[in-house]
Amino acid sequence: MKSKRAIIFDLDGVIVDTAKYHYIAWRKIAQDLGIDFSEKDNENLKGVSRVQSLEFILNKGNIQLPQEEIETLLNRKNTHYLSLISKMNHSEMLPGIQELLQALHREKIPFALGSASRNARRILESLEITGLFAAIVDGTDVTKAKPDPEVFVIAARRMCYTPKNSIVIEDSKAGIAAANSVGMTSVGIGAKSILSAADYVLPNTKELTLDFIKNLVQK
């Protein structure tokens, strides 16, 4: 029997914490440009594209660059980031997530990845969980970044579900806004004060249990 609803997972901050690697790579770019870049600044980059992230840093430093130099910086950041994540493995998955994905797969509750990252497939392969997903949609599949819902709408469509029958699990305000804009049920992972727009907010991935998901799917 087909599940009533499907799940769409964000990657960073939900399945694995690559935010620290993005931060290290972006901080190096910012430092090379003479721009201070803190962990608080890095929070503004959650859920947004690589291009938008660099735009934020350049705006912070009041710097304008020709497109050629922008492309060089984007490639330099990605090369540094890829070197940092090349040694990732399943031990870096957030608490309870590996077990949850395996349980959802056994229960035949379909789930997809909906991530802005162009490196999402590479990360899933490093974690050895690619085959569990019914669909994978990443930054190479979309033209619009969150809070535009494109990445989630495509993921739902690939699983043959409507937005209203899809549940998005996110850790960013942009991701929650994207899900809400098309009537998807939104589950925020993190602080309620930040993710107050979500339909449900859990403090961490430990609280994202199979029972919680099954209750949502059956509604």
PDB file of C-alpha atoms in Angstrom:
ATOM      1  CA  MET A   1       0.000   0.000   0.000  1.00  0.00           C
ATOM      2  CA  LYS A   2       1.324   3.428  -0.959  1.00  0.00           C
ATOM      3  CA  SER A   3       2.214   5.682   1.971  1.00  0.00           C
ATOM      4  CA  LYS A   4      -0.217   8.588   2.402  1.00  0.00           C
ATOM      5  CA  ARG A   5       2.609  11.084   2.583  1.00  0.00           C
ATOM      6  CA  ALA A   6       6.299  11.306   1.719  1.00  0.00           C
ATOM      7  CA  ILE A   7       9.252  12.874   3.502  1.00  0.00           C
ATOM      8  CA  ILE A   8      11.792  15.339   2.112  1.00  0.00           C
ATOM      9  CA  PHE A   9      15.007  15.800   4.067  1.00  0.00           C
ATOM     10  CA  ASP A  10      17.367  18.725   3.861  1.00  0.00           C
ATOM     11  CA  LEU A  11      21.008  17.644   4.074  1.00  0.00           C
ATOM     12  CA  ASP A  12      23.078  20.108   6.082  1.00  0.00           C
ATOM     13  CA  GLY A  13      21.979  20.276   9.705  1.00  0.00           C
ATOM     14  CA  VAL A  14      19.457  17.451   9.327  1.00  0.00           C
ATOM     15  CA  ILE A  15      21.314  14.395   8.028  1.00  0.00           C
ATOM     16  CA  VAL A  16      24.885  15.503   8.562  1.00  0.00           C
ATOM     17  CA  ASP A  17      26.549  18.636   9.874  1.00  0.00           C
ATOM     18  CA  THR A  18      28.624  19.990   7.021  1.00  0.00           C
ATOM     19  CA  ALA A  19      28.005  23.569   8.185  1.00  0.00           C
ATOM     20  CA  LYS A  20      31.339  23.512   9.996  1.00  0.00           C
ATOM     21  CA  TYR A  21      33.148  22.661   6.758  1.00  0.00           C
ATOM     22  CA  HIS A  22      31.275  25.360   4.834  1.00  0.00           C
ATOM     23  CA  TYR A  23      32.205  27.815   7.584  1.00  0.00           C
ATOM     24  CA  ILE A  24      35.901  26.952   7.442  1.00  0.00           C
ATOM     25  CA  ALA A  25      35.940  27.271   3.642  1.00  0.00           C
ATOM     26  CA  TRP A  26      33.968  30.531   3.536  1.00  0.00           C
ATOM     27  CA  ARG A  27      36.008  32.012   6.382  1.00  0.00           C
ATOM     28  CA  LYS A  28      39.185  31.388   4.353  1.00  0.00           C
ATOM     29  CA  ILE A  29      37.675  33.185   1.344  1.00  0.00           C
ATOM     30  CA  ALA A  30      36.566  36.093   3.547  1.00  0.00           C
ATOM     31  CA  GLN A  31      39.958  36.355   5.248  1.00  0.00           C
ATOM     32  CA  ASP A  32      41.704  36.431   1.876  1.00  0.00           C
ATOM     33  CA  LEU A  33      39.473  39.396   1.000  1.00  0.00           C
ATOM     34  CA  GLY A  34      40.183  41.122   4.320  1.00  0.00           C
ATOM     35  CA  ILE A  35      36.637  40.563   5.612  1.00  0.00           C
ATOM     36  CA  ASP A  36      35.782  39.433   9.143  1.00  0.00           C
ATOM     37  CA  PHE A  37      33.503  36.378   9.016  1.00  0.00           C
ATOM     38  CA  SER A  38      32.133  34.894  12.229  1.00  0.00           C
ATOM     39  CA  GLU A  39      30.075  31.802  13.057  1.00  0.00           C
ATOM     40  CA  LYS A  40      27.129  34.165  13.530  1.00  0.00           C
ATOM     41  CA  ASP A  41      27.631  35.421   9.976  1.00  0.00           C
ATOM     42  CA  ASN A  42      27.693  31.811   8.818  1.00  0.00           C
ATOM     43  CA  GLU A  43      24.153  31.308  10.158  1.00  0.00           C
ATOM     44  CA  ASN A  44      22.935  33.608   7.380  1.00  0.00           C
ATOM     45  CA  LEU A  45      24.283  31.197   4.771  1.00  0.00           C
ATOM     46  CA  LYS A  46      22.226  28.196   5.889  1.00  0.00           C
ATOM     47  CA  GLY A  47      19.981  26.882   3.155  1.00  0.00           C
ATOM     48  CA  VAL A  48      21.122  29.334   0.483  1.00  0.00           C
ATOM     49  CA  SER A  49      23.155  28.793  -2.671  1.00  0.00           C
ATOM     50  CA  ARG A  50      26.903  29.148  -3.097  1.00  0.00           C
ATOM     51  CA  VAL A  51      26.450  32.263  -5.228  1.00  0.00           C
ATOM     52  CA  GLN A  52      24.179  33.912  -2.656  1.00  0.00           C
ATOM     53  CA  SER A  53      26.645  33.011   0.110  1.00  0.00           C
ATOM     54  CA  LEU A  54      29.478  34.774  -1.667  1.00  0.00           C
ATOM     55  CA  GLU A  55      27.216  37.764  -2.351  1.00  0.00           C
ATOM     56  CA  PHE A  56      26.553  38.011   1.405  1.00  0.00           C
ATOM     57  CA  ILE A  57      30.281  38.017   2.171  1.00  0.00           C
ATOM     58  CA  LEU A  58      31.086  40.571  -0.526  1.00  0.00           C
ATOM     59  CA  ASN A  59      28.241  42.825   0.650  1.00  0.00           C
ATOM     60  CA  LYS A  60      29.510  42.548   4.218  1.00  0.00           C
ATOM     61  CA  GLY A  61      32.890  43.795   3.054  1.00  0.00           C
ATOM     62  CA  ASN A  62      31.347  46.355   0.684  1.00  0.00           C
ATOM     63  CA  ILE A  63      33.325  44.773  -2.146  1.00  0.00           C
ATOM     64  CA  GLN A  64      32.355  44.554  -5.807  1.00  0.00           C
ATOM     65  CA  LEU A  65      34.177  42.179  -8.137  1.00  0.00           C
ATOM     66  CA  PRO A  66      33.978  41.341 -11.843  1.00  0.00           C
ATOM     67  CA  GLN A  67      32.193  38.094 -12.703  1.00  0.00           C
ATOM     68  CA  GLU A  68      35.448  36.358 -13.609  1.00  0.00           C
ATOM     69  CA  GLU A  69      36.868  36.918 -10.118  1.00  0.00           C
ATOM     70  CA  ILE A  70      33.581  35.836  -8.543  1.00  0.00           C
ATOM     71  CA  GLU A  71      33.747  32.541 -10.444  1.00  0.00           C
ATOM     72  CA  THR A  72      37.329  32.049  -9.292  1.00  0.00           C
ATOM     73  CA  LEU A  73      36.339  32.570  -5.649  1.00  0.00           C
ATOM     74  CA  LEU A  74      33.375  30.200  -5.976  1.00  0.00           C
ATOM     75  CA  ASN A  75      35.620  27.487  -7.406  1.00  0.00           C
ATOM     76  CA  ARG A  76      38.293  28.090  -4.764  1.00  0.00           C
ATOM     77  CA  LYS A  77      35.734  27.791  -1.972  1.00  0.00           C
ATOM     78  CA  ASN A  78      34.331  24.570  -3.431  1.00  0.00           C
ATOM     79  CA  THR A  79      37.777  23.012  -3.874  1.00  0.00           C
ATOM     80  CA  HIS A  80      38.619  23.752  -0.234  1.00  0.00           C
ATOM     81  CA  TYR A  81      35.236  22.442   0.927  1.00  0.00           C
ATOM     82  CA  LEU A  82      35.577  19.224  -1.085  1.00  0.00           C
ATOM     83  CA  SER A  83      38.993  18.583   0.433  1.00  0.00           C
ATOM     84  CA  LEU A  84      37.460  18.946   3.895  1.00  0.00           C
ATOM     85  CA  ILE A  85      34.532  16.571   3.274  1.00  0.00           C
ATOM     86  CA  SER A  86      36.522  13.961   1.345  1.00  0.00           C
ATOM     87  CA  LYS A  87      37.172  11.994   4.515  1.00  0.00           C
ATOM     88  CA  MET A  88      33.587  12.048   5.812  1.00  0.00           C
ATOM     89  CA  ASN A  89      31.895   8.772   6.741  1.00  0.00           C
ATOM     90  CA  HIS A  90      28.675   7.561   8.378  1.00  0.00           C
ATOM     91  CA  SER A  91      30.050   8.337  11.847  1.00  0.00           C
ATOM     92  CA  GLU A  92      29.455  12.024  11.085  1.00  0.00           C
ATOM     93  CA  MET A  93      25.707  11.596  10.600  1.00  0.00           C
ATOM     94  CA  LEU A  94      23.653  13.453  13.174  1.00  0.00           C
ATOM     95  CA  PRO A  95      22.316  11.467  16.154  1.00  0.00           C
ATOM     96  CA  GLY A  96      19.603   8.949  15.274  1.00  0.00           C
ATOM     97  CA  ILE A  97      19.484   9.778  11.554  1.00  0.00           C
ATOM     98  CA  GLN A  98      21.117   6.641  10.193  1.00  0.00           C
ATOM     99  CA  GLU A  99      18.759   4.449  12.177  1.00  0.00           C
ATOM    100  CA  LEU A 100      15.750   6.574  11.168  1.00  0.00           C
ATOM    101  CA  LEU A 101      16.515   6.391   7.443  1.00  0.00           C
ATOM    102  CA  GLN A 102      16.973   2.642   7.614  1.00  0.00           C
ATOM    103  CA  ALA A 103      13.708   2.270   9.543  1.00  0.00           C
ATOM    104  CA  LEU A 104      11.770   4.443   7.078  1.00  0.00           C
ATOM    105  CA  HIS A 105      13.165   2.357   4.233  1.00  0.00           C
ATOM    106  CA  ARG A 106      12.037  -0.856   5.950  1.00  0.00           C
ATOM    107  CA  GLU A 107       8.595   0.623   6.617  1.00  0.00           C
ATOM    108  CA  LYS A 108       8.337   1.622   2.918  1.00  0.00           C
ATOM    109  CA  ILE A 109       7.758   5.279   3.802  1.00  0.00           C
ATOM    110  CA  PRO A 110       9.298   7.089   0.815  1.00  0.00           C
ATOM    111  CA  PHE A 111      11.769   9.880   1.386  1.00  0.00           C
ATOM    112  CA  ALA A 112      13.847  12.167  -0.782  1.00  0.00           C
ATOM    113  CA  LEU A 113      16.673  14.606  -0.394  1.00  0.00           C
ATOM    114  CA  GLY A 114      16.003  18.272  -1.136  1.00  0.00           C
ATOM    115  CA  SER A 115      19.248  20.189  -0.768  1.00  0.00           C
ATOM    116  CA  ALA A 116      20.751  23.380  -2.168  1.00  0.00           C
ATOM    117  CA  SER A 117      24.181  21.745  -2.108  1.00  0.00           C
ATOM    118  CA  ARG A 118      25.767  20.821  -5.440  1.00  0.00           C
ATOM    119  CA  ASN A 119      27.838  18.271  -3.536  1.00  0.00           C
ATOM    120  CA  ALA A 120      24.903  16.439  -1.964  1.00  0.00           C
ATOM    121  CA  ARG A 121      25.285  13.251  -3.992  1.00  0.00           C
ATOM    122  CA  ARG A 122      28.993  13.083  -3.210  1.00  0.00           C
ATOM    123  CA  ILE A 123      28.237  13.425   0.518  1.00  0.00           C
ATOM    124  CA  LEU A 124      25.524  10.741   0.446  1.00  0.00           C
ATOM    125  CA  GLU A 125      27.952   8.398  -1.274  1.00  0.00           C
ATOM    126  CA  SER A 126      30.559   9.052   1.424  1.00  0.00           C
ATOM    127  CA  LEU A 127      27.924   8.264   4.048  1.00  0.00           C
ATOM    128  CA  GLU A 128      26.925   5.111   2.103  1.00  0.00           C
ATOM    129  CA  ILE A 129      23.190   5.926   2.190  1.00  0.00           C
ATOM    130  CA  THR A 130      22.457   6.931  -1.407  1.00  0.00           C
ATOM    131  CA  GLY A 131      20.421   3.800  -2.144  1.00  0.00           C
ATOM    132  CA  LEU A 132      17.942   4.495   0.658  1.00  0.00           C
ATOM    133  CA  PHE A 133      16.466   7.578  -1.031  1.00  0.00           C
ATOM    134  CA  ALA A 134      13.519   7.408  -3.409  1.00  0.00           C
ATOM    135  CA  ALA A 135      14.754  10.622  -5.053  1.00  0.00           C
ATOM    136  CA  ILE A 136      17.707  12.994  -4.750  1.00  0.00           C
ATOM    137  CA  VAL A 137      17.372  16.640  -5.729  1.00  0.00           C
ATOM    138  CA  ASP A 138      20.315  18.971  -5.222  1.00  0.00           C
ATOM    139  CA  GLY A 139      21.770  22.239  -6.450  1.00  0.00           C
ATOM    140  CA  THR A 140      22.490  20.783  -9.892  1.00  0.00           C
ATOM    141  CA  ASP A 141      18.768  20.152 -10.462  1.00  0.00           C
ATOM    142  CA  VAL A 142      17.365  23.584  -9.639  1.00  0.00           C
ATOM    143  CA  THR A 143      17.678  27.177 -10.790  1.00  0.00           C
ATOM    144  CA  LYS A 144      16.135  28.868  -7.748  1.00  0.00           C
ATOM    145  CA  ALA A 145      17.455  28.765  -4.194  1.00  0.00           C
ATOM    146  CA  LYS A 146      15.405  28.529  -1.005  1.00  0.00           C
ATOM    147  CA  PRO A 147      13.147  30.213   0.106  1.00  0.00           C
ATOM    148  CA  ASP A 148      11.880  29.369  -3.373  1.00  0.00           C
ATOM    149  CA  PRO A 149      10.278  25.904  -3.016  1.00  0.00           C
ATOM    150  CA  GLU A 150      11.599  24.534  -6.336  1.00  0.00           C
ATOM    151  CA  VAL A 151      13.908  21.924  -4.795  1.00  0.00           C
ATOM    152  CA  PHE A 152      11.102  20.513  -2.631  1.00  0.00           C
ATOM    153  CA  VAL A 153       8.475  20.595  -5.381  1.00  0.00           C
ATOM    154  CA  ILE A 154      10.763  18.624  -7.702  1.00  0.00           C
ATOM    155  CA  ALA A 155      11.527  16.103  -4.951  1.00  0.00           C
ATOM    156  CA  ALA A 156       7.814  15.570  -4.259  1.00  0.00           C
ATOM    157  CA  ARG A 157       7.065  15.203  -7.966  1.00  0.00           C
ATOM    158  CA  ARG A 158       9.805  12.605  -8.421  1.00  0.00           C
ATOM    159  CA  MET A 159       8.206  10.538  -5.654  1.00  0.00           C
ATOM    160  CA  CYS A 160       4.761  11.043  -7.285  1.00  0.00           C
ATOM    161  CA  TYR A 161       3.426  13.084  -4.351  1.00  0.00           C
ATOM    162  CA  THR A 162       1.759  16.479  -4.237  1.00  0.00           C
ATOM    163  CA  PRO A 163       3.217  19.272  -2.091  1.00  0.00           C
ATOM    164  CA  LYS A 164       0.291  18.977   0.335  1.00  0.00           C
ATOM    165  CA  ASN A 165       1.111  15.312   0.856  1.00  0.00           C
ATOM    166  CA  SER A 166       4.784  16.012   1.528  1.00  0.00           C
ATOM    167  CA  ILE A 167       6.618  16.657   4.794  1.00  0.00           C
ATOM    168  CA  VAL A 168       9.819  18.704   4.789  1.00  0.00           C
ATOM    169  CA  ILE A 169      12.455  18.369   7.503  1.00  0.00           C
ATOM    170  CA  GLU A 170      14.705  21.443   7.644  1.00  0.00           C
ATOM    171  CA  ASP A 171      17.017  23.364   9.952  1.00  0.00           C
ATOM    172  CA  SER A 172      16.910  26.753   8.218  1.00  0.00           C
ATOM    173  CA  LYS A 173      14.414  29.607   8.101  1.00  0.00           C
ATOM    174  CA  ALA A 174      14.733  29.693   4.313  1.00  0.00           C
ATOM    175  CA  GLY A 175      13.878  26.002   4.052  1.00  0.00           C
ATOM    176  CA  ILE A 176      10.869  26.290   6.349  1.00  0.00           C
ATOM    177  CA  ALA A 177       9.614  29.293   4.370  1.00  0.00           C
ATOM    178  CA  ALA A 178      10.022  27.333   1.131  1.00  0.00           C
ATOM    179  CA  ALA A 179       8.016  24.376   2.443  1.00  0.00           C
ATOM    180  CA  ASN A 180       5.278  26.551   3.905  1.00  0.00           C
ATOM    181  CA  SER A 181       4.869  28.538   0.687  1.00  0.00           C
ATOM    182  CA  VAL A 182       3.485  25.506  -1.174  1.00  0.00           C
ATOM    183  CA  GLY A 183       1.501  23.973   1.678  1.00  0.00           C
ATOM    184  CA  MET A 184       3.979  21.295   2.694  1.00  0.00           C
ATOM    185  CA  THR A 185       4.078  20.247   6.340  1.00  0.00           C
ATOM    186  CA  SER A 186       7.273  21.696   7.818  1.00  0.00           C
ATOM    187  CA  VAL A 187       9.364  20.214  10.614  1.00  0.00           C
ATOM    188  CA  GLY A 188      12.144  22.415  11.959  1.00  0.00           C
ATOM    189  CA  ILE A 189      15.231  21.014  13.648  1.00  0.00           C
ATOM    190  CA  GLY A 190      16.705  23.585  16.001  1.00  0.00           C
ATOM    191  CA  ALA A 191      15.675  26.518  18.150  1.00  0.00           C
ATOM    192  CA  LYS A 192      11.978  27.365  18.256  1.00  0.00           C
ATOM    193  CA  SER A 193      12.832  31.063  18.450  1.00  0.00           C
ATOM    194  CA  ILE A 194      14.455  30.802  15.013  1.00  0.00           C
ATOM    195  CA  LEU A 195      12.152  28.261  13.369  1.00  0.00           C
ATOM    196  CA  SER A 196       8.851  29.493  14.814  1.00  0.00           C
ATOM    197  CA  ALA A 197       7.218  29.448  11.361  1.00  0.00           C
ATOM    198  CA  ALA A 198       7.500  25.640  11.182  1.00  0.00           C
ATOM    199  CA  ASP A 199       4.452  23.456  11.821  1.00  0.00           C
ATOM    200  CA  TYR A 200       6.539  21.402  14.250  1.00  0.00           C
ATOM    201  CA  VAL A 201       9.878  22.195  15.892  1.00  0.00           C
ATOM    202  CA  LEU A 202      12.204  19.615  17.425  1.00  0.00           C
ATOM    203  CA  PRO A 203      15.326  20.686  19.335  1.00  0.00           C
ATOM    204  CA  ASN A 204      17.574  18.096  17.703  1.00  0.00           C
ATOM    205  CA  THR A 205      17.595  15.015  15.491  1.00  0.00           C
ATOM    206  CA  LYS A 206      17.343  12.683  18.486  1.00  0.00           C
ATOM    207  CA  GLU A 207      13.706  13.760  18.765  1.00  0.00           C
ATOM    208  CA  LEU A 208      13.075  12.933  15.106  1.00  0.00           C
ATOM    209  CA  THR A 209      11.896   9.392  15.764  1.00  0.00           C
ATOM    210  CA  LEU A 210      10.159   6.810  13.615  1.00  0.00           C
ATOM    211  CA  ASP A 211       7.006   7.128  15.733  1.00  0.00           C
ATOM    212  CA  PHE A 212       6.973  10.903  15.192  1.00  0.00           C
ATOM    213  CA  ILE A 213       7.299  10.458  11.431  1.00  0.00           C
ATOM    214  CA  LYS A 214       4.677   7.705  11.270  1.00  0.00           C
ATOM    215  CA  ASN A 215       2.168   9.906  13.115  1.00  0.00           C
ATOM    216  CA  LEU A 216       2.707  12.689  10.593  1.00  0.00           C
ATOM    217  CA  VAL A 217       2.507  10.363   7.605  1.00  0.00           C
ATOM    218  CA  GLN A 218      -0.825   8.932   8.773  1.00  0.00           C
ATOM    219  CA  LYS A 219      -2.488  12.346   9.213  1.00  0.00           C
TER     220      LYS A 219
END
